[in-house]
XYZ file of C-alpha atoms in Angstrom:
392
model
C -12.915 -3.463 -25.751
C -9.230 -3.944 -24.975
C -6.317 -1.618 -24.321
C -3.755 -4.298 -25.075
C -3.357 -5.251 -21.406
C -4.227 -8.562 -19.801
C -7.459 -7.092 -18.471
C -10.221 -5.942 -20.822
C -11.920 -2.621 -20.275
C -15.583 -2.100 -19.512
C -17.701 0.802 -20.642
C -18.856 2.832 -17.648
C -21.076 5.101 -19.694
C -18.578 7.949 -19.259
C -15.559 6.177 -20.670
C -13.658 2.987 -19.934
C -12.294 1.552 -16.723
C -10.315 -1.686 -16.386
C -11.262 -4.733 -14.442
C -10.460 -4.630 -10.738
C -7.205 -6.533 -10.287
C -6.797 -6.708 -6.500
C -8.593 -6.145 -3.211
C -7.525 -4.254 -0.108
C -9.659 -5.863 2.600
C -10.266 -4.401 6.047
C -11.598 -7.206 8.250
C -11.535 -4.966 11.338
C -12.137 -1.690 9.495
C -10.108 1.162 11.055
C -10.037 -0.460 14.510
C -6.502 -0.806 15.884
C -4.709 -1.913 19.050
C -2.238 0.960 18.708
C -2.805 4.695 18.985
C -0.201 6.115 16.594
C -0.165 9.898 16.701
C -0.051 10.256 12.928
C -2.753 7.731 12.000
C -4.975 9.308 9.355
C -8.044 7.572 10.814
C -7.796 9.450 14.114
C -10.445 12.156 14.424
C -11.439 11.541 10.820
C -14.997 12.844 10.644
C -15.458 11.483 7.138
C -15.073 7.877 8.346
C -18.583 6.451 7.723
C -18.119 3.758 10.408
C -16.597 5.930 13.120
C -19.518 5.596 15.548
C -19.972 1.842 15.088
C -18.495 -0.497 17.731
C -17.152 -3.988 17.183
C -16.305 -3.678 13.516
C -15.361 -7.204 12.445
C -16.080 -8.984 9.178
C -18.572 -11.804 9.689
C -17.963 -15.314 8.392
C -20.913 -14.934 6.007
C -19.443 -11.756 4.512
C -16.035 -13.428 4.265
C -17.516 -16.385 2.392
C -19.421 -14.111 0.029
C -16.200 -12.157 -0.586
C -14.083 -15.208 -1.352
C -16.723 -16.922 -3.500
C -17.501 -13.914 -5.696
C -13.973 -12.528 -5.939
C -12.398 -15.843 -6.918
C -15.024 -16.314 -9.611
C -14.540 -12.778 -10.963
C -10.746 -12.613 -10.742
C -9.881 -16.050 -12.180
C -7.158 -17.093 -12.920
C -5.216 -14.752 -10.559
C -6.880 -13.751 -7.289
C -5.108 -11.173 -5.129
C -6.177 -10.635 -1.507
C -4.449 -7.965 0.602
C -5.461 -7.254 4.208
C -5.046 -3.956 6.000
C -6.671 -1.925 8.764
C -6.608 -0.468 11.306
C -4.952 -3.671 12.429
C -6.193 -6.715 10.467
C -4.874 -9.299 12.947
C -7.591 -8.108 15.353
C -9.940 -10.240 13.257
C -8.190 -13.228 14.851
C -6.155 -16.148 13.567
C -9.319 -18.191 13.101
C -10.627 -15.641 10.592
C -7.592 -16.122 8.352
C -7.628 -19.898 8.752
C -11.236 -19.784 7.551
C -10.164 -17.546 4.668
C -7.668 -20.141 3.443
C -10.250 -22.894 3.817
C -12.717 -20.908 1.687
C -10.076 -20.130 -0.923
C -9.404 -23.843 -1.256
C -13.123 -24.571 -1.482
C -13.940 -21.992 -4.133
C -10.718 -22.118 -6.128
C -10.663 -23.743 -9.542
C -7.996 -25.746 -11.342
C -5.151 -23.495 -12.402
C -6.182 -20.625 -10.151
C -3.395 -18.690 -8.470
C -4.137 -17.090 -5.093
C -1.938 -14.422 -3.515
C -2.372 -13.323 0.111
C -0.662 -10.455 1.907
C -1.224 -8.529 5.121
C -0.045 -5.193 6.490
C 0.408 -5.376 10.267
C 1.942 -3.603 13.236
C 3.127 -7.122 14.217
C 2.326 -6.692 17.919
C -0.049 -9.683 18.052
C 2.010 -12.097 15.958
C 3.175 -15.399 17.419
C 4.368 -18.730 16.050
C 0.815 -19.856 15.262
C 0.441 -16.897 12.923
C 3.857 -17.694 11.449
C 2.820 -21.277 10.734
C -0.159 -20.086 8.691
C 1.847 -17.477 6.808
C 4.673 -19.892 6.034
C 2.432 -22.768 4.956
C 0.504 -20.654 2.466
C 3.325 -18.332 1.367
C 1.860 -15.075 2.650
C 3.751 -11.813 2.275
C 3.742 -9.524 5.302
C 4.270 -5.790 5.465
C 5.528 -4.945 8.959
C 5.308 -1.352 10.188
C 8.608 -0.224 11.694
C 9.785 3.396 11.540
C 13.484 2.862 12.227
C 15.595 2.851 15.407
C 13.837 2.904 18.774
C 13.649 6.681 19.430
C 12.298 7.370 15.938
C 9.703 4.593 15.999
C 8.462 5.227 19.514
C 7.987 8.979 19.091
C 4.657 8.449 17.307
C 3.905 4.709 17.443
C 2.543 3.717 20.858
C -0.257 1.556 22.214
C -3.581 2.577 23.748
C -1.862 3.093 27.089
C 0.752 5.389 25.594
C 3.493 2.757 25.939
C 6.215 2.306 23.281
C 5.986 -0.522 20.748
C 9.444 -0.715 19.153
C 10.721 -3.676 21.165
C 7.643 -5.796 20.392
C 7.927 -5.058 16.681
C 11.639 -5.868 16.526
C 11.006 -9.102 18.438
C 8.329 -9.947 15.865
C 10.738 -9.230 12.999
C 13.308 -11.571 14.514
C 10.622 -14.242 14.974
C 9.512 -13.911 11.336
C 13.111 -14.337 10.225
C 13.581 -17.397 12.430
C 10.293 -18.892 11.199
C 11.224 -18.147 7.563
C 8.166 -16.002 6.863
C 8.545 -13.573 3.962
C 8.069 -9.933 4.927
C 9.006 -6.398 4.014
C 9.314 -3.297 6.147
C 6.826 -0.425 5.900
C 8.538 2.692 7.224
C 6.458 5.855 7.587
C 8.531 8.975 7.025
C 7.626 11.622 9.583
C 9.402 14.404 11.426
C 10.753 11.658 13.702
C 13.009 10.125 11.058
C 12.998 11.967 7.712
C 16.280 13.787 8.445
C 18.145 10.511 9.088
C 18.037 8.555 5.807
C 21.421 6.865 6.087
C 20.927 6.011 9.751
C 17.567 4.387 8.995
C 18.979 2.473 6.026
C 21.903 1.162 8.094
C 19.496 0.173 10.866
C 17.363 -1.920 8.530
C 20.503 -3.494 7.067
C 21.641 -4.382 10.601
C 18.317 -6.168 11.143
C 18.900 -8.267 8.037
C 15.979 -6.640 6.216
C 16.195 -6.858 2.419
C 12.881 -5.313 1.320
C 11.829 -1.796 2.377
C 8.953 0.508 1.534
C 9.161 4.132 2.623
C 5.781 5.864 3.040
C 5.797 9.688 3.103
C 3.498 11.229 5.699
C 1.401 14.249 4.753
C -1.703 15.076 6.778
C -3.271 18.526 6.961
C -5.621 20.618 9.064
C -8.888 21.765 7.484
C -7.300 25.147 6.733
C -4.481 23.470 4.788
C -1.777 23.769 7.457
C 0.461 20.682 7.678
C 0.116 18.721 10.902
C 3.251 18.730 13.104
C 4.469 15.295 12.011
C 3.998 15.989 8.266
C 7.219 16.106 6.260
C 8.000 18.769 3.663
C 8.611 18.035 -0.029
C 12.196 19.236 0.391
C 12.753 16.777 3.237
C 11.258 13.908 1.242
C 13.371 14.727 -1.790
C 16.569 14.797 0.290
C 15.592 11.571 2.018
C 15.067 9.730 -1.261
C 18.235 11.002 -2.918
C 20.448 10.230 0.087
C 18.830 6.824 0.446
C 19.413 6.167 -3.253
C 23.109 6.945 -2.883
C 23.398 4.650 0.145
C 21.417 1.880 -1.560
C 23.041 1.954 -4.985
C 26.046 -0.249 -4.074
C 23.608 -2.731 -2.455
C 21.008 -2.692 -5.243
C 21.470 -6.370 -6.105
C 20.837 -7.369 -2.487
C 18.298 -4.878 -1.102
C 14.960 -3.916 -2.592
C 13.459 -0.468 -1.990
C 9.999 -0.234 -3.437
C 10.190 3.339 -4.711
C 13.315 2.566 -6.738
C 11.827 -0.724 -7.980
C 8.766 1.172 -9.175
C 10.844 3.847 -10.867
C 12.886 1.179 -12.658
C 9.650 -0.492 -13.811
C 8.380 2.804 -15.237
C 11.688 3.480 -17.009
C 11.585 -0.022 -18.488
C 8.136 0.624 -19.938
C 6.381 -1.663 -17.455
C 3.390 -0.819 -15.286
C 4.850 0.047 -11.853
C 3.718 -1.789 -8.752
C 2.584 1.438 -7.097
C -0.682 3.079 -8.103
C 0.960 6.499 -7.586
C 2.748 5.984 -10.921
C -0.276 4.652 -12.816
C -2.125 6.695 -15.427
C -5.418 6.339 -13.555
C -6.490 5.184 -10.085
C -8.422 2.018 -10.809
C -6.230 -1.023 -10.134
C -7.694 -1.999 -6.767
C -10.674 -1.394 -4.510
C -11.131 -1.376 -0.743
C -13.560 -3.798 0.905
C -14.752 -2.726 4.341
C -15.679 -5.153 7.140
C -19.376 -5.070 6.155
C -18.769 -5.587 2.428
C -18.924 -1.929 1.367
C -16.568 -1.154 -1.509
C -14.554 2.041 -2.148
C -12.030 3.032 -4.838
C -9.148 3.945 -2.481
C -8.169 3.524 1.159
C -7.714 7.289 1.508
C -11.253 7.904 0.288
C -13.398 5.570 2.387
C -16.128 8.191 2.466
C -19.854 8.048 1.764
C -19.596 10.004 -1.440
C -17.184 7.466 -2.934
C -18.970 4.252 -1.989
C -19.152 1.982 -5.054
C -21.494 -0.676 -3.706
C -21.601 -3.689 -1.415
C -20.569 -7.254 -2.191
C -23.765 -8.615 -0.610
C -25.854 -6.690 -3.133
C -23.671 -6.073 -6.177
C -21.559 -8.231 -8.471
C -17.928 -7.338 -9.095
C -18.780 -6.621 -12.728
C -21.405 -4.112 -11.625
C -18.999 -2.493 -9.145
C -16.235 -2.296 -11.762
C -18.574 -0.551 -14.204
C -19.904 2.055 -11.791
C -19.677 5.618 -13.104
C -18.413 6.662 -9.678
C -15.399 4.375 -10.098
C -14.635 5.998 -13.445
C -15.060 9.438 -11.906
C -12.551 8.623 -9.184
C -10.087 7.065 -11.624
C -10.214 10.192 -13.754
C -9.144 12.470 -10.883
C -5.545 11.506 -11.574
C -5.875 12.712 -15.165
C -6.887 16.271 -14.274
C -4.369 18.450 -16.039
C -2.036 20.959 -14.445
C 0.094 23.527 -16.260
C 3.318 22.311 -14.621
C 2.615 18.700 -15.551
C 2.090 19.690 -19.185
C 5.730 20.772 -19.497
C 7.336 18.332 -17.031
C 9.882 15.870 -18.406
C 8.807 13.324 -15.793
C 5.058 13.436 -16.478
C 5.179 10.018 -18.136
C 6.573 8.536 -14.919
C 4.359 9.963 -12.180
C 1.268 10.838 -14.264
C 0.377 13.666 -11.920
C 1.199 11.834 -8.686
C -1.264 10.661 -6.058
C -4.821 12.084 -5.850
C -4.561 11.880 -2.069
C -1.565 14.220 -2.056
C -3.225 16.478 -4.629
C -6.478 16.696 -2.688
C -5.337 16.690 0.941
C -3.934 20.205 1.481
C -6.813 22.250 0.013
C -9.413 19.582 -0.915
C -8.787 20.164 -4.605
C -7.937 17.351 -7.050
C -6.648 19.845 -9.614
C -3.754 20.953 -7.388
C -0.232 19.645 -7.853
C 0.772 16.616 -5.818
C 2.128 17.978 -2.502
C 5.353 16.000 -3.114
C 5.806 17.095 -6.744
C 9.173 18.786 -6.152
C 10.424 15.721 -4.246
C 9.571 13.460 -7.188
C 11.469 15.747 -9.559
C 14.496 15.679 -7.281
C 14.706 11.890 -7.043
C 13.808 11.324 -10.707
C 16.659 13.652 -11.702
C 19.101 11.805 -9.434
C 18.050 8.204 -10.038
C 16.732 7.964 -13.611
C 20.134 8.103 -15.300
C 21.836 5.386 -13.229
C 18.737 3.175 -13.371
C 18.496 3.502 -17.160
C 22.158 2.559 -17.537
C 21.713 -0.397 -15.223
C 18.645 -1.570 -17.129
C 20.538 -1.296 -20.402
C 23.350 -3.488 -19.025
C 20.904 -6.060 -17.690
C 19.019 -6.245 -20.986
C 22.290 -6.647 -22.875
C 23.315 -9.699 -20.874
C 23.000 -12.935 -22.872
C 20.281 -15.307 -21.818
C 20.717 -19.049 -21.195
C 21.927 -21.068 -24.162
C 19.468 -23.654 -25.457
C 20.863 -27.165 -25.636
């Protein structure tokens, strides 16, 4: 069965779910060398590996992962590494990864590697690997020093901003492609223009802003959680600052919105119709449908025991994907429903543990969609009207 996309659908028994298109791999699980105050893994009782020491992916599990995934995902194999802190797996782990990708790859196969890192452990040896094999890095940096260091510190409580900025400058000097991952918390959400100017001053041309929303069991926002009103103001003010620079600077949220307005599938799963584009692979090969739901009840299988086709067809995967489609009265009459498709299940579920709630940031989305959709549509129309190259 096909939905007209590049990836055929499989019958789960309850409906249809698409092939898995990318992996989010956690070679060190949630283990990290930092102790950021807002990390959603801290004191997370639902973490099924919380009591296990020394969580590192073995070479055997890595080989099984590469072999089976490259066979299943041919001709385009996407590997993304996250944590915790994935560089704790060691440079040798990633050198072995590349060796295995070369061993198990087939003619015409395209392999894409990326890694999300706090950048503290990076040196020129890491840069050599990333540059040689065209890796894309996501570097966590929350803005100017006081903003970043308020919540992002190491195990000894020491600040990390200087090390991260030094790493950014090294990546630039070594010509390694990277973007900035900036978590929006109470430390920085009221300073959108200051943050944007700071990243411009660093020579950064690719930014992803990540809104922070964590809650107590009784639904109360944690102290660092931002409000929807703050997020909406941040995005609209950032849009106004960015608009004159839009040909030079990429901001992922605005890229994704432009993709949706152009009728393309956005790069962010938040704007997809269902949550089924990627899966998480834990250090021991366990597979889950989302990084925010690495919990026993959502385990889809294990790569040592199950094929990717079996994992993709699991009813539990369909059940998770369908959470995004749960209707809400406000969504039924919202002019932007075809853009956000109900938002993110994490932000629907987190406050009161209910997938049928509105996305916590719903009002923020409406605010930025109202501000940015018109200019983006006009810009897209102008770009599409431009003549292409003349054949000779």
